[in-house]
Amino acid sequence: MEIIRETPVNAVIDAHGALGMVASLKAMELAIEKGKANTIGIVGLHHCGHAGRMGDYPIRAAAEGMIGIVLLNGGGRLMHPFGGSARRLPPNPIAISVPRKNGEPLLLDMTLTVVAGGKVNLKAAREEEMPEGWMIDPSGQPVFDPKALQNKPHSSAIMPLGGFQFGHKGFGLGFMIDAIAGGLSWAGCSQTKPTRGASGIVMMAIKIEAFIDLEAYQQEIEYLVEWVKSSPKLPGVQEIYVPGDIESQNQKQRLENGIYIEQSTWDQID
Amino acid sequence: MEIIRETPVNAVIDAHGALGMVASLKAMELAIEKGKANTIGIVGLHHCGHAGRMGDYPIRAAAEGMIGIVLLNGGGRLMHPFGGSARRLPPNPIAISVPRKNGEPLLLDMTLTVVAGGKVNLKAAREEEMPEGWMIDPSGQPVFDPKALQNKPHSSAIMPLGGFQFGHKGFGLGFMIDAIAGGLSWAGCSQTKPTRGASGIVMMAIKIEAFIDLEAYQQEIEYLVEWVKSSPKLPGVQEIYVPGDIESQNQKQRLENGIYIEQSTWDQID
């Protein structure tokens, strides 16, 4: 790992092919260090391996009384642009974590495609069909076979968040995440052959107390959570979740009961 | 206008009820000034009037060789949470602008609801029905009458981006924009009666050259634009747009041909 540009609030790191999880953790730690000392830290990272779950990084900032934000222009180019049919953008996830008063930090970790590639691959491993609205073919017709993601790269694509009606928004934000994470990190934006392989990451840590007392901030988040959860539910809905609720519930359940893994995935691990 | 907290890279401004457009412009100018001097500038703003079109501010950063980002927790609480039926979050727009090599800066300016409230009001003014997917009633059935936005605040709500299938994403990001813009600005997050009225704005300006040479960055954006536009089009689509294309085309057309305004809106102005 080599820092190629640096100021008191930012840095760009060339990971020289380091393991993604290790490099990303170092990058977030540097962003947090800079943010603690100078209010904000933004660190760009390129040329590292797969960084795993993006949500793992911003929660580290939130645990230190900061807002953590992570952008990635990666995950395999599989999203079609709004109005287009071919794969052009990666899912380009954004992950944001904020601390709250009563509980663990809230965490949003989402792609700008309707679903991440992993969810399609999971459907394939379980021999299930995809519902309409996940992938399309070049004529705009729905693709139901999840194996198309691997087998038909030139005639299937995952839809941007918003689909046919509002996909300009999911695509537009995915495009801007590409422009920020690909551009600032030196990884390069999405194109036929991205300059330094794309998969650039930008990690940001913002010290809340430079803006407002941490306790006052955390109280505001609590008000927001309560207010959202006070909404009447739609028929058939058991609970209204705020970002991170489902992941916390799943973690708890899986720590108790284990994780279900289908046979075909076991076979790949064996 | 009063600066109530400040460091070399951030500030929080109490606008004391100033006109929103003036206060927001000052806030973005301060963010740009701090970003030029210290790589990043983030300015929070509360207690100002309606700030108009969010996109007006980040393009000013992009015109100075920076990335401009604006978040607002405002626009009237009209979005239902994912799984809920009542209005809880504002559209909470995000606007991002980046400079490119061949042309004006690119600009994304979008709400996290499927449509902004203004689009619903325009339908009402033009006596048109809304398509399915815009608003729902408490049972989750589509609302077609756009006048429900004004007339039925307790039994209609605009859907989050992603709708019934993927609305956890639009809602989740809208929630986090509320947490950042409402919390850091002192305006307060969305709740029954937000602490200082909500409608908090956070303006960010990032100096690109602290990360990568501006020319190299602008070239990357050009590659991204070309790559996206090289996608085959879906049947019936004339052009693939990147963020800001449609707005530029509309501006050009309207400067030449004028702006269509329906009679009912004229009547309100008269």
Coordinates of C-alpha atoms in Angstrom, one line a residue:
Chain A
M1 CA 0.0 0.0 0.0
E2 CA 1.3 3.4 -1.0
I3 CA -0.1 6.8 -0.4
I4 CA 0.2 8.8 -3.6
R5 CA -1.5 12.0 -2.7
E6 CA -2.3 13.4 0.8
T7 CA -3.5 16.5 2.7
P8 CA -4.7 16.7 6.3
V9 CA -8.2 15.7 5.2
N10 CA -7.7 13.4 2.3
A11 CA -5.4 10.7 0.7
V12 CA -5.3 8.5 -2.3
I13 CA -3.9 5.0 -1.8
D14 CA -2.5 2.6 -4.4
A15 CA -3.1 -0.8 -2.8
H16 CA -0.7 -2.5 -5.2
G17 CA -3.0 -5.5 -5.4
A18 CA -3.5 -6.0 -1.7
L19 CA -6.3 -8.0 -0.3
G20 CA -9.4 -5.8 -0.6
M21 CA -10.7 -6.3 3.0
V22 CA -7.3 -5.4 4.5
A23 CA -6.7 -2.4 2.2
S24 CA -10.3 -1.1 2.7
L25 CA -10.0 -1.4 6.5
K26 CA -6.7 0.6 6.4
A27 CA -8.3 3.2 4.2
M28 CA -11.3 3.6 6.5
E29 CA -9.0 3.8 9.5
L30 CA -7.0 6.6 7.8
A31 CA -10.3 8.4 7.0
I32 CA -11.4 8.2 10.6
E33 CA -8.0 9.4 11.9
K34 CA -8.1 12.4 9.6
G35 CA -11.7 13.1 10.4
K36 CA -11.0 13.0 14.1
A37 CA -8.1 15.4 13.8
N38 CA -9.5 17.7 11.0
T39 CA -13.3 17.2 11.0
I40 CA -13.4 15.3 7.7
G41 CA -11.4 12.5 6.2
I42 CA -11.8 11.2 2.6
V43 CA -9.6 8.4 1.4
G44 CA -9.6 7.0 -2.2
L45 CA -8.3 3.5 -2.8
H46 CA -7.5 1.7 -6.1
H47 CA -5.9 -1.5 -7.2
C48 CA -7.1 -3.8 -4.4
G49 CA -8.9 -7.1 -4.4
H50 CA -12.6 -7.6 -3.6
A51 CA -13.4 -5.6 -0.5
G52 CA -16.4 -7.8 0.6
R53 CA -19.4 -6.2 2.3
M54 CA -19.2 -2.4 1.9
G55 CA -21.3 -2.0 5.1
D56 CA -18.4 -3.3 7.2
Y57 CA -16.5 0.0 6.8
P58 CA -18.8 3.0 7.5
I59 CA -20.0 1.4 10.8
R60 CA -16.5 1.8 12.1
A61 CA -16.8 5.5 11.6
A62 CA -20.2 5.6 13.3
A63 CA -18.8 3.7 16.3
E64 CA -16.4 6.6 16.8
G65 CA -19.2 9.3 16.8
M66 CA -18.8 10.0 13.1
I67 CA -20.9 9.6 9.9
G68 CA -19.3 7.0 7.7
I69 CA -19.9 6.9 3.9
V70 CA -18.5 4.5 1.4
L71 CA -18.8 4.6 -2.4
L72 CA -17.5 1.9 -4.8
N73 CA -17.5 1.8 -8.6
G74 CA -17.4 -1.9 -8.8
G75 CA -19.1 -5.2 -8.5
G76 CA -19.0 -6.2 -12.2
R77 CA -20.5 -4.2 -15.0
L78 CA -24.1 -5.5 -15.2
M79 CA -26.5 -2.6 -15.0
H80 CA -28.1 -1.2 -18.2
P81 CA -28.4 2.5 -18.5
F82 CA -31.9 4.0 -18.4
G83 CA -33.1 3.6 -22.0
G84 CA -30.4 1.2 -23.0
S85 CA -30.2 -2.6 -23.0
A86 CA -26.5 -3.5 -22.6
R87 CA -24.5 -3.8 -19.4
R88 CA -22.6 -0.6 -18.7
L89 CA -22.4 0.2 -15.0
P90 CA -21.5 -1.9 -12.0
P91 CA -24.1 -2.0 -9.1
N92 CA -22.0 0.8 -7.6
P93 CA -23.0 0.5 -3.9
I94 CA -23.3 3.2 -1.4
A95 CA -23.0 2.5 2.3
I96 CA -23.8 5.0 5.0
S97 CA -23.8 4.6 8.8
V98 CA -24.8 7.1 11.5
P99 CA -24.8 6.7 15.3
R100 CA -28.0 6.7 17.3
K101 CA -28.8 7.2 21.0
N102 CA -30.5 3.8 21.8
G103 CA -28.6 1.1 20.0
E104 CA -26.0 0.2 17.4
P105 CA -25.3 2.6 14.6
L106 CA -27.8 2.5 11.7
L107 CA -26.4 1.1 8.5
L108 CA -27.6 1.4 4.9
D109 CA -25.7 -0.7 2.4
M110 CA -27.3 -0.8 -1.0
T111 CA -26.6 -1.1 -4.7
L112 CA -28.1 1.2 -7.4
T113 CA -29.2 -1.8 -9.3
V114 CA -32.5 -3.3 -8.2
V115 CA -30.6 -6.2 -6.8
A116 CA -26.9 -7.0 -6.4
G117 CA -25.3 -9.7 -8.6
G118 CA -25.0 -12.0 -5.6
K119 CA -28.8 -12.1 -5.2
V120 CA -29.1 -13.3 -8.8
N121 CA -26.4 -15.9 -8.3
L122 CA -28.2 -17.1 -5.2
K123 CA -31.4 -17.6 -7.2
A124 CA -29.3 -19.6 -9.7
A125 CA -27.7 -21.8 -7.0
R126 CA -31.2 -22.5 -5.5
E127 CA -32.7 -23.3 -9.0
E128 CA -35.3 -20.5 -8.5
E129 CA -36.7 -18.1 -11.1
M130 CA -36.3 -14.4 -10.8
P131 CA -39.4 -12.3 -10.5
E132 CA -40.2 -9.7 -13.2
G133 CA -38.3 -6.4 -12.7
W134 CA -34.8 -7.9 -12.0
M135 CA -33.3 -8.4 -15.4
I136 CA -34.2 -7.6 -19.1
D137 CA -33.1 -8.8 -22.5
P138 CA -32.2 -6.5 -25.4
S139 CA -35.8 -6.1 -26.4
G140 CA -36.8 -5.0 -22.9
Q141 CA -38.5 -8.3 -22.0
P142 CA -38.1 -9.7 -18.5
V143 CA -35.4 -12.4 -18.1
F144 CA -36.5 -15.1 -15.5
D145 CA -33.6 -17.4 -15.6
P146 CA -30.9 -16.2 -13.1
K147 CA -28.2 -18.2 -14.9
A148 CA -28.4 -15.6 -17.7
L149 CA -26.3 -13.3 -15.5
Q150 CA -23.3 -15.7 -16.0
N151 CA -24.3 -17.3 -19.3
K152 CA -25.7 -14.4 -21.3
P153 CA -23.5 -11.4 -20.7
H154 CA -24.4 -9.9 -24.1
S155 CA -28.1 -10.4 -23.9
S156 CA -29.2 -9.7 -20.3
A157 CA -28.7 -6.9 -17.8
I158 CA -29.8 -6.0 -14.3
M159 CA -32.2 -3.1 -14.1
P160 CA -31.3 0.2 -12.4
L161 CA -33.3 1.0 -9.2
G162 CA -36.6 2.5 -10.4
G163 CA -37.0 0.2 -13.4
F164 CA -38.7 1.3 -16.6
Q165 CA -40.7 4.1 -15.0
F166 CA -38.1 5.7 -12.7
G167 CA -34.8 4.0 -13.6
H168 CA -33.3 7.4 -14.6
K169 CA -32.8 7.9 -10.8
G170 CA -31.1 4.6 -9.9
F171 CA -29.0 4.9 -13.1
G172 CA -28.2 8.6 -12.5
L173 CA -27.1 8.0 -8.9
G174 CA -25.1 4.9 -10.0
F175 CA -23.5 7.0 -12.7
M176 CA -22.5 9.7 -10.2
I177 CA -21.1 7.1 -7.7
D178 CA -19.0 5.9 -10.7
A179 CA -17.8 9.4 -11.4
I180 CA -16.8 10.0 -7.7
A181 CA -15.4 6.7 -6.7
G182 CA -13.8 5.8 -10.0
G183 CA -12.5 9.3 -10.6
L184 CA -11.2 10.4 -7.2
S185 CA -9.6 7.0 -6.4
W186 CA -7.5 6.8 -9.6
A187 CA -9.2 3.4 -10.3
G188 CA -10.9 4.9 -13.4
C189 CA -14.5 5.2 -14.3
S190 CA -16.5 2.5 -16.0
Q191 CA -15.6 2.0 -19.7
T192 CA -14.5 -0.8 -22.0
K193 CA -11.2 -1.1 -20.2
P194 CA -11.2 1.1 -17.1
T195 CA -7.9 3.0 -16.7
R196 CA -6.7 1.2 -13.5
G197 CA -9.3 -1.6 -13.4
A198 CA -12.2 0.4 -11.8
S199 CA -13.4 -1.0 -8.4
G200 CA -12.3 2.3 -6.9
I201 CA -13.4 3.0 -3.3
V202 CA -13.9 6.3 -1.6
M203 CA -14.3 6.2 2.2
M204 CA -15.5 9.3 4.1
A205 CA -15.6 10.0 7.9
I206 CA -17.3 13.2 9.2
K207 CA -16.8 14.2 12.8
I208 CA -20.3 15.0 14.0
E209 CA -19.2 17.2 16.9
A210 CA -17.6 19.7 14.5
F211 CA -21.2 20.4 13.5
I212 CA -23.4 19.7 16.5
D213 CA -23.0 18.1 19.9
L214 CA -22.9 14.3 19.4
E215 CA -25.6 13.7 22.0
A216 CA -28.0 16.1 20.3
Y217 CA -27.2 14.5 16.9
Q218 CA -27.9 11.0 18.3
Q219 CA -31.2 12.2 19.8
E220 CA -32.3 13.5 16.4
I221 CA -31.6 10.1 14.8
E222 CA -33.8 8.6 17.6
Y223 CA -36.6 11.0 16.8
L224 CA -36.3 10.0 13.1
V225 CA -36.4 6.3 13.9
E226 CA -39.5 6.7 16.2
W227 CA -41.3 8.9 13.7
V228 CA -40.8 6.5 10.8
K229 CA -41.8 3.5 12.8
S230 CA -45.0 5.2 14.0
S231 CA -46.4 5.0 10.5
P232 CA -49.4 2.7 10.1
K233 CA -48.4 -0.5 8.3
L234 CA -49.5 -1.7 4.9
P235 CA -51.7 -4.8 4.9
G236 CA -49.7 -7.9 5.7
V237 CA -46.6 -6.0 7.0
Q238 CA -45.4 -7.0 10.4
E239 CA -42.8 -4.3 11.0
I240 CA -41.4 -1.1 9.5
Y241 CA -37.6 -1.4 9.3
V242 CA -35.1 1.4 9.4
P243 CA -31.7 0.8 7.7
G244 CA -29.8 -2.0 9.4
D245 CA -32.8 -3.5 11.3
I246 CA -33.0 -6.6 9.0
E247 CA -29.3 -7.2 9.0
S248 CA -29.2 -7.0 12.9
Q249 CA -32.1 -9.5 13.1
N250 CA -30.5 -11.8 10.6
Q251 CA -27.2 -11.7 12.4
K252 CA -28.9 -12.6 15.7
Q253 CA -30.9 -15.4 14.1
R254 CA -27.9 -16.8 12.3
L255 CA -25.6 -16.7 15.3
E256 CA -28.2 -18.8 17.1
N257 CA -29.4 -21.1 14.3
G258 CA -26.6 -21.1 11.8
I259 CA -26.6 -20.0 8.1
Y260 CA -28.5 -21.9 5.4
I261 CA -26.3 -22.8 2.5
E262 CA -27.7 -24.6 -0.5
Q263 CA -26.0 -27.9 -1.6
S264 CA -24.6 -26.4 -4.9
T265 CA -22.7 -23.7 -2.9
W266 CA -21.4 -26.3 -0.5
D267 CA -20.1 -28.3 -3.5
Q268 CA -18.2 -25.3 -4.7
I269 CA -16.6 -24.8 -1.3
D270 CA -15.7 -28.5 -0.9
Chain B
M1 CA -27.1 34.8 8.7
E2 CA -24.9 33.7 11.6
I3 CA -22.1 31.1 11.6
I4 CA -22.6 29.1 14.8
R5 CA -19.8 26.4 14.4
E6 CA -16.8 26.5 12.1
T7 CA -13.5 24.8 11.3
P8 CA -11.2 25.2 8.3
V9 CA -13.3 22.6 6.4
N10 CA -16.8 23.1 7.8
A11 CA -19.4 25.5 9.1
V12 CA -23.0 25.5 10.4
I13 CA -25.1 28.5 9.5
D14 CA -28.3 29.7 11.2
A15 CA -29.9 31.7 8.4
H16 CA -32.3 33.4 10.8
G17 CA -35.2 33.1 8.3
A18 CA -33.3 34.5 5.3
L19 CA -34.5 33.9 1.8
G20 CA -33.6 30.3 0.9
M21 CA -31.9 31.0 -2.5
V22 CA -29.7 33.7 -1.0
A23 CA -28.7 31.7 2.1
S24 CA -28.1 28.6 0.1
L25 CA -25.9 30.4 -2.4
K26 CA -23.9 31.9 0.4
A27 CA -23.5 28.5 2.0
M28 CA -22.3 26.9 -1.2
E29 CA -19.9 29.8 -1.8
L30 CA -18.5 29.2 1.7
A31 CA -18.1 25.5 1.0
I32 CA -16.3 26.2 -2.2
E33 CA -14.0 28.7 -0.5
K34 CA -13.1 26.2 2.2
G35 CA -12.7 23.4 -0.3
K36 CA -10.3 25.5 -2.4
A37 CA -8.2 26.3 0.6
N38 CA -8.4 23.0 2.5
T39 CA -9.5 20.3 0.0
I40 CA -13.0 19.9 1.3
G41 CA -15.8 22.2 2.5
I42 CA -19.0 21.1 4.1
V43 CA -21.5 23.7 5.2
G44 CA -24.8 23.0 7.0
L45 CA -27.6 25.5 6.9
H46 CA -30.9 25.7 8.8
H47 CA -33.8 28.1 9.3
C48 CA -33.9 29.5 5.8
G49 CA -36.8 29.8 3.4
H50 CA -37.4 27.6 0.3
A51 CA -34.1 27.1 -1.5
G52 CA -35.6 26.5 -4.9
R53 CA -33.9 24.0 -7.3
M54 CA -31.2 22.1 -5.5
G55 CA -29.2 21.6 -8.7
D56 CA -28.4 25.3 -8.9
Y57 CA -25.8 24.9 -6.1
P58 CA -23.5 21.9 -6.9
I59 CA -22.9 23.1 -10.4
R60 CA -21.2 26.1 -8.9
A61 CA -18.6 23.8 -7.3
A62 CA -18.2 21.8 -10.5
A63 CA -17.5 25.1 -12.4
E64 CA -14.6 25.6 -10.1
G65 CA -13.1 22.2 -10.8
M66 CA -14.7 20.6 -7.8
I67 CA -17.3 17.9 -7.0
G68 CA -20.4 19.6 -5.6
I69 CA -22.9 17.6 -3.5
V70 CA -26.1 18.9 -1.9
L71 CA -28.5 17.2 0.5
L72 CA -31.8 18.5 1.8
N73 CA -34.2 17.0 4.4
G74 CA -37.1 18.9 3.1
G75 CA -39.8 19.4 0.5
G76 CA -42.8 18.6 2.6
R77 CA -43.2 15.2 4.4
L78 CA -45.1 13.1 1.8
M79 CA -43.1 9.8 1.4
H80 CA -44.4 6.7 3.1
P81 CA -41.7 4.4 4.6
F82 CA -41.2 1.0 3.0
G83 CA -43.9 -1.2 4.5
G84 CA -45.8 1.8 5.9
S85 CA -48.7 3.8 4.4
A86 CA -48.5 7.2 6.1
R87 CA -46.4 10.2 5.1
R88 CA -43.2 10.3 7.1
L89 CA -40.3 11.5 5.0
P90 CA -39.8 14.5 2.7
P91 CA -38.6 13.7 -0.9
N92 CA -35.1 14.5 0.5
P93 CA -33.3 15.4 -2.7
I94 CA -29.7 14.8 -3.5
A95 CA -27.9 16.8 -6.1
I96 CA -24.4 16.1 -7.4
S97 CA -22.4 17.8 -10.1
V98 CA -19.0 16.8 -11.6
P99 CA -17.0 18.6 -14.3
R100 CA -16.3 16.9 -17.6
K101 CA -13.8 17.5 -20.4
N102 CA -16.1 18.3 -23.4
G103 CA -19.0 20.4 -22.1
E104 CA -20.8 21.8 -19.1
P105 CA -20.6 20.0 -15.8
L106 CA -22.9 16.9 -15.4
L107 CA -25.7 17.4 -13.0
L108 CA -27.9 14.9 -11.1
D109 CA -30.8 16.4 -9.1
M110 CA -33.2 13.9 -7.9
T111 CA -35.6 13.1 -5.0
L112 CA -35.8 9.8 -3.2
T113 CA -39.5 9.6 -3.8
V114 CA -40.5 8.3 -7.2
V115 CA -41.6 11.8 -8.2
A116 CA -41.2 15.2 -6.5
G117 CA -44.4 16.8 -5.1
G118 CA -44.2 19.5 -7.8
K119 CA -44.8 16.8 -10.5
V120 CA -47.9 15.7 -8.7
N121 CA -49.1 19.3 -8.4
L122 CA -48.4 19.9 -12.1
K123 CA -50.6 16.9 -13.0
A124 CA -53.3 18.4 -10.8
A125 CA -53.0 21.8 -12.5
R126 CA -53.3 20.1 -15.9
E127 CA -56.2 18.0 -14.8
E128 CA -54.4 14.8 -15.7
E129 CA -54.4 11.5 -13.8
M130 CA -51.3 10.0 -12.3
P131 CA -50.1 6.6 -13.5
E132 CA -49.9 3.7 -11.2
G133 CA -46.7 3.7 -9.0
W134 CA -46.8 7.3 -7.9
M135 CA -49.0 7.4 -4.9
I136 CA -50.9 4.9 -2.7
D137 CA -53.7 5.0 -0.2
P138 CA -53.6 3.3 3.3
S139 CA -54.6 -0.1 1.9
G140 CA -51.7 0.1 -0.7
Q141 CA -54.0 0.7 -3.6
P142 CA -52.8 3.2 -6.3
V143 CA -54.1 6.8 -6.1
F144 CA -54.8 8.2 -9.5
D145 CA -56.1 11.7 -8.6
P146 CA -53.1 14.1 -8.1
K147 CA -55.3 16.5 -6.0
A148 CA -55.0 13.9 -3.2
L149 CA -51.5 15.3 -2.5
Q150 CA -53.2 18.5 -1.2
N151 CA -56.6 17.3 -0.3
K152 CA -56.0 13.9 1.4
P153 CA -52.8 14.3 3.5
H154 CA -53.9 11.5 5.9
S155 CA -54.9 8.9 3.3
S156 CA -52.4 9.3 0.5
A157 CA -48.6 9.2 0.2
I158 CA -45.9 9.3 -2.5
M159 CA -44.0 6.1 -2.9
P160 CA -40.3 5.8 -2.3
L161 CA -38.0 5.1 -5.3
G162 CA -38.2 1.4 -5.9
G163 CA -41.9 1.0 -5.1
F164 CA -43.4 -2.1 -3.6
Q165 CA -40.6 -4.4 -4.8
F166 CA -37.4 -2.3 -4.1
G167 CA -38.7 0.7 -2.1
H168 CA -36.5 -0.2 0.9
K169 CA -33.6 1.3 -1.2
G170 CA -35.3 4.7 -2.0
F171 CA -36.7 4.9 1.5
G172 CA -33.4 3.9 3.1
L173 CA -31.4 6.5 1.2
G174 CA -34.0 9.1 1.9
F175 CA -33.8 8.2 5.5
M176 CA -30.0 8.6 5.5
I177 CA -30.2 12.0 3.7
D178 CA -32.6 13.0 6.5
A179 CA -30.1 11.8 9.1
I180 CA -27.2 13.7 7.5
A181 CA -28.9 17.0 6.3
G182 CA -31.3 17.2 9.2
G183 CA -28.8 16.3 11.9
L184 CA -25.6 18.1 10.8
S185 CA -27.4 21.3 9.8
W186 CA -29.2 21.8 13.2
A187 CA -32.5 21.9 11.3
G188 CA -33.6 18.6 12.9
C189 CA -34.6 15.3 11.4
S190 CA -38.1 14.5 10.3
Q191 CA -40.5 14.0 13.2
T192 CA -44.0 15.3 14.3
K193 CA -42.5 18.7 14.9
P194 CA -38.8 18.8 13.8
T195 CA -36.5 20.6 16.3
R196 CA -35.8 23.6 14.1
G197 CA -38.3 23.1 11.4
A198 CA -36.3 20.6 9.3
S199 CA -35.4 21.7 5.7
G200 CA -31.8 21.5 6.6
I201 CA -29.3 21.7 3.8
V202 CA -25.8 20.3 3.7
M203 CA -23.5 21.6 0.9
M204 CA -20.2 19.9 0.1
A205 CA -17.4 20.9 -2.3
I206 CA -14.5 18.6 -2.9
K207 CA -11.3 19.9 -4.6
I208 CA -10.6 17.3 -7.3
E209 CA -6.9 18.2 -7.7
A210 CA -6.2 17.1 -4.1
F211 CA -7.0 13.6 -5.3
I212 CA -6.0 13.5 -9.1
D213 CA -5.1 16.0 -11.8
L214 CA -8.2 17.8 -12.9
E215 CA -7.6 17.1 -16.5
A216 CA -7.2 13.4 -15.8
Y217 CA -10.4 13.4 -13.8
Q218 CA -12.4 15.2 -16.5
Q219 CA -11.1 12.7 -19.1
E220 CA -12.4 9.9 -16.9
I221 CA -15.8 11.4 -16.8
E222 CA -15.7 11.7 -20.6
Y223 CA -14.9 8.0 -20.9
L224 CA -17.8 7.2 -18.6
V225 CA -20.2 9.3 -20.7
E226 CA -19.1 7.7 -24.0
W227 CA -19.2 4.2 -22.5
V228 CA -22.8 4.6 -21.2
K229 CA -24.0 6.2 -24.4
S230 CA -22.5 3.4 -26.5
S231 CA -25.1 1.0 -25.1
P232 CA -27.7 -0.3 -27.6
K233 CA -31.0 1.4 -27.0
L234 CA -34.3 -0.3 -26.0
P235 CA -37.0 -0.4 -28.6
G236 CA -38.5 3.1 -29.1
V237 CA -35.7 5.0 -27.3
Q238 CA -34.1 7.8 -29.2
E239 CA -31.2 8.7 -27.0
I240 CA -29.5 7.5 -23.8
Y241 CA -29.2 10.5 -21.4
V242 CA -26.5 11.1 -18.8
P243 CA -27.4 13.2 -15.8
G244 CA -28.1 16.8 -16.9
D245 CA -28.7 16.0 -20.6
I246 CA -32.5 16.5 -20.5
E247 CA -32.2 19.6 -18.4
S248 CA -29.7 21.2 -20.9
Q249 CA -32.0 20.3 -23.8
N250 CA -35.1 21.7 -22.1
Q251 CA -33.2 24.9 -21.2
K252 CA -32.1 25.4 -24.8
Q253 CA -35.7 24.7 -26.2
R254 CA -37.3 26.9 -23.6
L255 CA -34.9 29.8 -24.2
E256 CA -35.9 29.6 -27.9
N257 CA -39.6 28.7 -27.6
G258 CA -40.7 29.9 -24.2
I259 CA -42.1 27.9 -21.4
Y260 CA -45.6 26.3 -21.5
I261 CA -47.6 27.2 -18.4
E262 CA -51.2 25.9 -18.0
Q263 CA -54.0 28.4 -17.5
S264 CA -54.7 27.4 -13.9
T265 CA -51.1 28.3 -12.9
W266 CA -51.3 31.6 -14.8
D267 CA -54.4 32.3 -12.9
Q268 CA -52.6 31.8 -9.6
I269 CA -49.8 34.2 -10.7
D270 CA -52.2 36.9 -11.9

